[in-house]
mmCIF file of C-alpha atoms in Angstrom:
data_model
loop_
_atom_site.group_PDB
_atom_site.id
_atom_site.type_symbol
_atom_site.label_atom_id
_atom_site.label_comp_id
_atom_site.label_asym_id
_atom_site.label_seq_id
_atom_site.Cartn_x
_atom_site.Cartn_y
_atom_site.Cartn_z
ATOM 1 C CA MET O 1 -59.657 -39.757 -68.099
ATOM 2 C CA ALA O 2 -59.479 -40.167 -64.319
ATOM 3 C CA ARG O 3 -61.487 -37.644 -62.292
ATOM 4 C CA THR O 4 -59.536 -35.347 -59.995
ATOM 5 C CA ILE O 5 -60.431 -34.220 -56.485
ATOM 6 C CA GLN O 6 -61.268 -30.533 -56.603
ATOM 7 C CA SER O 7 -60.234 -29.711 -53.046
ATOM 8 C CA LEU O 8 -56.796 -31.239 -53.626
ATOM 9 C CA GLU O 9 -56.396 -29.337 -56.878
ATOM 10 C CA ARG O 10 -57.233 -26.102 -55.071
ATOM 11 C CA ALA O 11 -54.838 -26.877 -52.221
ATOM 12 C CA ALA O 12 -52.050 -27.609 -54.727
ATOM 13 C CA ALA O 13 -52.759 -24.356 -56.579
ATOM 14 C CA MET O 14 -52.649 -22.502 -53.274
ATOM 15 C CA LEU O 15 -49.259 -23.967 -52.368
ATOM 16 C CA ARG O 16 -47.875 -23.056 -55.805
ATOM 17 C CA LEU O 17 -49.183 -19.512 -55.384
ATOM 18 C CA LEU O 18 -47.515 -19.161 -51.998
ATOM 19 C CA ALA O 19 -44.288 -20.602 -53.412
ATOM 20 C CA GLY O 20 -43.935 -17.788 -55.954
ATOM 21 C CA GLY O 21 -44.065 -14.028 -55.903
ATOM 22 C CA GLU O 22 -44.714 -12.367 -52.555
ATOM 23 C CA ARG O 23 -43.297 -13.993 -49.434
ATOM 24 C CA ARG O 24 -46.642 -13.687 -47.638
ATOM 25 C CA LEU O 25 -50.156 -13.332 -49.016
ATOM 26 C CA GLY O 26 -53.398 -12.318 -47.372
ATOM 27 C CA LEU O 27 -56.673 -14.207 -47.613
ATOM 28 C CA SER O 28 -58.108 -11.699 -50.120
ATOM 29 C CA ASP O 29 -55.016 -11.979 -52.338
ATOM 30 C CA ILE O 30 -55.207 -15.772 -52.340
ATOM 31 C CA SER O 31 -58.950 -16.020 -52.950
ATOM 32 C CA SER O 32 -58.926 -13.475 -55.782
ATOM 33 C CA SER O 33 -55.840 -14.951 -57.455
ATOM 34 C CA LEU O 34 -57.400 -18.426 -57.508
ATOM 35 C CA GLY O 35 -60.972 -17.332 -58.157
ATOM 36 C CA LEU O 36 -62.258 -18.803 -54.905
ATOM 37 C CA ALA O 37 -64.752 -17.547 -52.399
ATOM 38 C CA LYS O 38 -63.095 -16.292 -49.233
ATOM 39 C CA GLY O 39 -64.819 -18.929 -47.134
ATOM 40 C CA THR O 40 -63.583 -21.713 -49.396
ATOM 41 C CA ALA O 41 -60.039 -20.359 -49.480
ATOM 42 C CA HIS O 42 -60.012 -19.919 -45.712
ATOM 43 C CA GLY O 43 -61.159 -23.500 -45.163
ATOM 44 C CA ILE O 44 -58.357 -24.887 -47.332
ATOM 45 C CA LEU O 45 -55.781 -22.629 -45.688
ATOM 46 C CA ARG O 46 -56.928 -23.712 -42.238
ATOM 47 C CA THR O 47 -56.495 -27.384 -43.177
ATOM 48 C CA LEU O 48 -53.061 -26.768 -44.702
ATOM 49 C CA GLN O 49 -52.098 -24.824 -41.580
ATOM 50 C CA GLN O 50 -53.165 -27.690 -39.303
ATOM 51 C CA GLU O 51 -50.959 -30.065 -41.319
ATOM 52 C CA GLY O 52 -47.974 -27.706 -41.156
ATOM 53 C CA PHE O 53 -47.917 -26.958 -44.887
ATOM 54 C CA VAL O 54 -48.915 -23.314 -44.359
ATOM 55 C CA GLU O 55 -48.127 -20.840 -41.573
ATOM 56 C CA GLN O 56 -49.968 -17.635 -40.675
ATOM 57 C CA ASP O 57 -48.132 -14.570 -39.459
ATOM 58 C CA ALA O 58 -49.668 -13.563 -36.147
ATOM 59 C CA ALA O 59 -49.149 -9.813 -36.691
ATOM 60 C CA SER O 60 -50.319 -9.381 -40.291
ATOM 61 C CA GLY O 61 -52.587 -12.414 -40.695
ATOM 62 C CA ARG O 62 -50.845 -13.225 -43.977
ATOM 63 C CA TYR O 63 -49.954 -16.757 -45.041
ATOM 64 C CA GLN O 64 -46.696 -18.361 -46.131
ATOM 65 C CA LEU O 65 -45.378 -21.869 -46.766
ATOM 66 C CA GLY O 66 -44.862 -23.965 -43.633
ATOM 67 C CA ALA O 67 -41.969 -25.947 -42.234
ATOM 68 C CA GLU O 68 -43.533 -29.317 -43.082
ATOM 69 C CA LEU O 69 -43.074 -28.614 -46.795
ATOM 70 C CA LEU O 70 -39.401 -27.875 -46.163
ATOM 71 C CA ARG O 71 -39.058 -31.180 -44.309
ATOM 72 C CA LEU O 72 -40.701 -33.086 -47.154
ATOM 73 C CA GLY O 73 -38.571 -31.291 -49.712
ATOM 74 C CA ASN O 74 -35.384 -32.101 -47.829
ATOM 75 C CA SER O 75 -36.468 -35.735 -47.554
ATOM 76 C CA TYR O 76 -37.022 -35.858 -51.328
ATOM 77 C CA LEU O 77 -33.615 -34.323 -52.008
ATOM 78 C CA ASP O 78 -31.893 -36.589 -49.477
ATOM 79 C CA VAL O 79 -33.327 -39.749 -51.044
ATOM 80 C CA HIS O 80 -32.393 -38.679 -54.547
ATOM 81 C CA GLU O 81 -28.886 -37.668 -53.506
ATOM 82 C CA LEU O 82 -28.511 -40.978 -51.679
ATOM 83 C CA ARG O 83 -29.580 -42.925 -54.757
ATOM 84 C CA ALA O 84 -27.354 -40.876 -57.068
ATOM 85 C CA ARG O 85 -24.313 -41.361 -54.831
ATOM 86 C CA ALA O 86 -24.988 -45.088 -54.488
ATOM 87 C CA LEU O 87 -25.427 -45.977 -58.178
ATOM 88 C CA VAL O 88 -21.826 -46.879 -58.997
ATOM 89 C CA TRP O 89 -21.111 -48.571 -55.670
ATOM 90 C CA THR O 90 -24.257 -50.732 -55.737
ATOM 91 C CA ASP O 91 -23.501 -51.814 -59.304
ATOM 92 C CA ASP O 92 -20.020 -52.831 -58.164
ATOM 93 C CA LEU O 93 -21.456 -54.712 -55.186
ATOM 94 C CA ALA O 94 -23.841 -56.669 -57.405
ATOM 95 C CA ARG O 95 -21.000 -57.635 -59.736
ATOM 96 C CA SER O 96 -18.625 -58.660 -56.944
ATOM 97 C CA SER O 97 -21.180 -60.590 -54.900
ATOM 98 C CA GLY O 98 -23.215 -62.031 -57.755
ATOM 99 C CA GLU O 99 -26.390 -61.147 -55.851
ATOM 100 C CA ALA O 100 -29.180 -58.566 -55.995
ATOM 101 C CA VAL O 101 -28.491 -55.302 -54.185
ATOM 102 C CA TYR O 102 -31.074 -53.135 -52.447
ATOM 103 C CA LEU O 103 -30.949 -49.583 -51.120
ATOM 104 C CA GLY O 104 -33.549 -48.824 -48.455
ATOM 105 C CA VAL O 105 -34.738 -45.837 -46.421
ATOM 106 C CA LEU O 106 -37.219 -45.466 -43.589
ATOM 107 C CA HIS O 107 -40.748 -44.746 -44.787
ATOM 108 C CA GLN O 108 -43.689 -44.895 -42.411
ATOM 109 C CA GLN O 109 -43.384 -48.266 -40.657
ATOM 110 C CA GLY O 110 -41.083 -50.019 -43.106
ATOM 111 C CA ALA O 111 -37.955 -49.985 -45.234
ATOM 112 C CA LEU O 112 -38.759 -48.481 -48.631
ATOM 113 C CA ILE O 113 -36.672 -49.822 -51.524
ATOM 114 C CA VAL O 114 -35.418 -46.789 -53.474
ATOM 115 C CA HIS O 115 -32.865 -48.601 -55.670
ATOM 116 C CA HIS O 116 -32.538 -52.211 -56.806
ATOM 117 C CA VAL O 117 -29.701 -53.700 -58.831
ATOM 118 C CA PHE O 118 -30.549 -57.060 -60.379
ATOM 119 C CA ARG O 119 -28.477 -60.148 -59.725
ATOM 120 C CA PRO O 120 -25.963 -60.232 -62.615
ATOM 121 C CA ASP O 121 -27.169 -63.383 -64.339
ATOM 122 C CA ASP O 122 -29.816 -64.304 -66.890
ATOM 123 C CA SER O 123 -32.511 -65.284 -64.392
ATOM 124 C CA ARG O 124 -35.944 -63.685 -64.502
ATOM 125 C CA GLN O 125 -36.179 -60.915 -61.875
ATOM 126 C CA VAL O 126 -38.757 -58.305 -60.874
ATOM 127 C CA LEU O 127 -37.805 -54.700 -60.119
ATOM 128 C CA GLU O 128 -38.688 -54.001 -56.488
ATOM 129 C CA VAL O 129 -38.202 -50.236 -56.335
ATOM 130 C CA GLY O 130 -41.108 -48.858 -54.311
ATOM 131 C CA ALA O 131 -41.634 -52.090 -52.389
ATOM 132 C CA MET O 132 -41.755 -52.020 -48.592
ATOM 133 C CA GLN O 133 -39.861 -54.437 -46.353
ATOM 134 C CA PRO O 134 -40.609 -54.996 -42.659
ATOM 135 C CA LEU O 135 -38.326 -53.351 -40.128
ATOM 136 C CA HIS O 136 -38.123 -56.218 -37.660
ATOM 137 C CA SER O 137 -37.154 -59.153 -39.868
ATOM 138 C CA THR O 138 -35.179 -57.922 -42.887
ATOM 139 C CA ALA O 139 -31.518 -56.952 -42.835
ATOM 140 C CA LEU O 140 -32.304 -53.487 -44.224
ATOM 141 C CA GLY O 141 -35.033 -52.993 -41.636
ATOM 142 C CA LYS O 142 -32.860 -54.079 -38.725
ATOM 143 C CA VAL O 143 -30.097 -51.681 -39.757
ATOM 144 C CA LEU O 144 -32.557 -48.785 -39.918
ATOM 145 C CA SER O 145 -34.074 -49.806 -36.571
ATOM 146 C CA ALA O 146 -30.637 -50.025 -34.950
ATOM 147 C CA TYR O 147 -29.304 -46.670 -36.138
ATOM 148 C CA ASP O 148 -32.356 -44.450 -36.691
ATOM 149 C CA PRO O 149 -34.251 -43.451 -33.499
ATOM 150 C CA VAL O 150 -37.457 -42.856 -35.462
ATOM 151 C CA ALA O 151 -37.277 -46.322 -37.031
ATOM 152 C CA HIS O 152 -36.568 -47.789 -33.611
ATOM 153 C CA SER O 153 -39.691 -46.180 -32.164
ATOM 154 C CA GLU O 154 -41.771 -47.423 -35.087
ATOM 155 C CA VAL O 155 -40.604 -51.033 -34.806
ATOM 156 C CA VAL O 156 -40.914 -51.161 -31.012
ATOM 157 C CA GLU O 157 -44.535 -50.003 -31.169
ATOM 158 C CA ALA O 158 -45.453 -52.207 -34.138
ATOM 159 C CA ASP O 159 -46.895 -55.706 -34.243
ATOM 160 C CA ARG O 160 -43.835 -57.783 -35.129
ATOM 161 C CA GLN O 161 -45.273 -60.572 -37.276
ATOM 162 C CA ALA O 162 -43.632 -63.991 -37.459
ATOM 163 C CA PHE O 163 -43.050 -64.686 -41.163
ATOM 164 C CA THR O 164 -41.083 -67.904 -40.589
ATOM 165 C CA PRO O 165 -40.139 -69.966 -37.511
ATOM 166 C CA ARG O 166 -36.865 -67.981 -37.405
ATOM 167 C CA THR O 167 -38.473 -64.529 -37.134
ATOM 168 C CA VAL O 168 -37.607 -62.779 -33.861
ATOM 169 C CA THR O 169 -40.748 -61.124 -32.492
ATOM 170 C CA GLY O 170 -40.147 -60.754 -28.731
ATOM 171 C CA LEU O 171 -39.086 -57.236 -27.775
ATOM 172 C CA ALA O 172 -36.192 -58.221 -25.504
ATOM 173 C CA ASP O 173 -34.733 -60.620 -28.083
ATOM 174 C CA PHE O 174 -35.235 -58.087 -30.842
ATOM 175 C CA GLU O 175 -33.488 -55.343 -28.857
ATOM 176 C CA GLY O 176 -30.618 -57.809 -28.414
ATOM 177 C CA LEU O 177 -30.381 -58.151 -32.192
ATOM 178 C CA LEU O 178 -30.240 -54.377 -32.560
ATOM 179 C CA ASP O 179 -27.448 -54.183 -29.970
ATOM 180 C CA LEU O 180 -25.560 -56.825 -31.943
ATOM 181 C CA THR O 181 -26.153 -54.890 -35.178
ATOM 182 C CA ARG O 182 -24.700 -51.709 -33.692
ATOM 183 C CA ALA O 183 -21.753 -53.592 -32.207
ATOM 184 C CA ARG O 184 -20.674 -55.260 -35.448
ATOM 185 C CA GLY O 185 -21.924 -52.659 -37.949
ATOM 186 C CA TRP O 186 -24.215 -54.894 -40.017
ATOM 187 C CA ALA O 187 -27.438 -56.871 -39.796
ATOM 188 C CA ALA O 188 -28.455 -60.302 -41.051
ATOM 189 C CA ASP O 189 -31.664 -61.983 -42.143
ATOM 190 C CA VAL O 190 -31.244 -65.704 -42.636
ATOM 191 C CA GLU O 191 -34.693 -67.074 -43.496
ATOM 192 C CA GLU O 192 -36.394 -64.702 -41.047
ATOM 193 C CA THR O 193 -38.579 -63.109 -43.720
ATOM 194 C CA TRP O 194 -38.583 -65.598 -46.591
ATOM 195 C CA GLU O 195 -37.764 -69.307 -46.497
ATOM 196 C CA GLY O 196 -34.558 -70.086 -48.398
ATOM 197 C CA VAL O 197 -33.480 -66.439 -48.621
ATOM 198 C CA ALA O 198 -30.666 -64.684 -46.742
ATOM 199 C CA SER O 199 -29.646 -61.030 -46.595
ATOM 200 C CA VAL O 200 -26.987 -58.811 -45.072
ATOM 201 C CA ALA O 201 -27.086 -55.007 -44.835
ATOM 202 C CA ALA O 202 -25.046 -52.115 -43.437
ATOM 203 C CA PRO O 203 -25.874 -48.486 -42.583
ATOM 204 C CA ILE O 204 -25.226 -45.399 -44.714
ATOM 205 C CA HIS O 205 -24.526 -42.061 -43.006
ATOM 206 C CA ASP O 206 -24.524 -38.510 -44.326
ATOM 207 C CA ARG O 207 -22.199 -35.556 -43.706
ATOM 208 C CA ARG O 208 -23.833 -34.995 -40.313
ATOM 209 C CA ARG O 209 -23.021 -38.613 -39.404
ATOM 210 C CA MET O 210 -26.768 -39.244 -39.341
ATOM 211 C CA PRO O 211 -28.190 -42.551 -40.681
ATOM 212 C CA VAL O 212 -29.923 -41.923 -43.997
ATOM 213 C CA GLY O 213 -30.412 -45.450 -45.307
ATOM 214 C CA ALA O 214 -29.074 -48.954 -45.622
ATOM 215 C CA VAL O 215 -27.595 -51.046 -48.410
ATOM 216 C CA GLY O 216 -27.627 -54.804 -48.604
ATOM 217 C CA ILE O 217 -27.615 -57.918 -50.730
ATOM 218 C CA THR O 218 -30.213 -60.668 -50.881
ATOM 219 C CA GLY O 219 -29.865 -64.140 -52.320
ATOM 220 C CA ALA O 220 -30.459 -67.842 -51.883
ATOM 221 C CA VAL O 221 -29.195 -69.242 -48.580
ATOM 222 C CA GLU O 222 -26.957 -71.760 -50.314
ATOM 223 C CA ARG O 223 -25.129 -68.936 -52.129
ATOM 224 C CA VAL O 224 -25.024 -66.279 -49.414
ATOM 225 C CA CYS O 225 -24.302 -68.603 -46.495
ATOM 226 C CA ASP O 226 -21.760 -71.305 -45.737
ATOM 227 C CA ASP O 227 -22.849 -73.927 -43.182
ATOM 228 C CA GLY O 228 -25.673 -71.639 -42.068
ATOM 229 C CA GLU O 229 -23.443 -68.600 -41.529
ATOM 230 C CA LEU O 230 -23.201 -65.592 -43.810
ATOM 231 C CA ARG O 231 -20.061 -65.696 -45.912
ATOM 232 C CA PRO O 232 -17.450 -63.265 -44.495
ATOM 233 C CA GLU O 233 -16.481 -61.947 -47.933
ATOM 234 C CA ILE O 234 -20.091 -60.931 -48.624
ATOM 235 C CA ILE O 235 -20.364 -59.146 -45.281
ATOM 236 C CA ALA O 236 -17.104 -57.317 -46.009
ATOM 237 C CA ALA O 237 -18.293 -56.301 -49.485
ATOM 238 C CA VAL O 238 -21.584 -54.902 -48.149
ATOM 239 C CA ARG O 239 -19.815 -52.938 -45.418
ATOM 240 C CA ASP O 240 -17.291 -51.566 -47.921
ATOM 241 C CA CYS O 241 -20.146 -50.438 -50.168
ATOM 242 C CA ALA O 242 -21.924 -48.702 -47.265
ATOM 243 C CA ARG O 243 -18.722 -46.932 -46.246
ATOM 244 C CA ALA O 244 -18.058 -45.799 -49.820
ATOM 245 C CA VAL O 245 -21.544 -44.311 -50.213
ATOM 246 C CA SER O 246 -21.251 -42.664 -46.791
ATOM 247 C CA ARG O 247 -17.932 -41.089 -47.803
ATOM 248 C CA ASP O 248 -19.507 -39.770 -51.010
ATOM 249 C CA LEU O 249 -22.242 -38.200 -48.887
ATOM 250 C CA GLY O 250 -19.583 -36.422 -46.842
ATOM 251 C CA ALA O 251 -19.542 -38.664 -43.791
ATOM 252 C CA GLY O 252 -15.776 -39.171 -43.817
ATOM 253 C CA ARG O 253 -14.283 -42.421 -42.570
ATOM 254 C CA PHE O 254 -16.291 -44.877 -40.457
#
């Protein structure tokens, strides 16, 4: 059995304690409830407070859950709602395009794959849910970078690695690609990340008209492109899918 880290177990127990019962708890209440010395409990609380997971009331000195936990909880709910709303539409997109479909969201410095629909054929494929894609070279990443200010800041400050001779790494050229993405409503990756592979993606918005993710297809260049250009019907299908998911999230018409 894998060994656990005691300090993390205690911190988790503390957060659960604060999540139930009284709205605010004092140091003595917390230490006695968890069977911890006051000094130990105070040290954990101080760390959780520094990270925003716990807040201390200035007047009473009592502790309560912090805003950072609310932010993380909302992020969890947003991703799961996004995936739930996208299930039918991404299945339809895979069937109509004949290619693999990916749903991505911003996570740290990359595009995190939260849903993957296999290409509808009998070929051997690997589920890529949980995989990270670079922001600067993939279609999903470019869409996030174009529409999400946080993603844009991340990609501008990052080291934009050249994966193939087609990868755009210069900041001015890359910003031009983002302008183009915003102007036409979709992003492309034609052998910029992987040789022989092309992708197209479009943004998904929520009821606040805020970008919450991107959906796209990925496939062999010879299937996705025609004479080096992405096939118009595939671009249209991806954009229709993104609009449909956005509508289901309450964004209205785009």
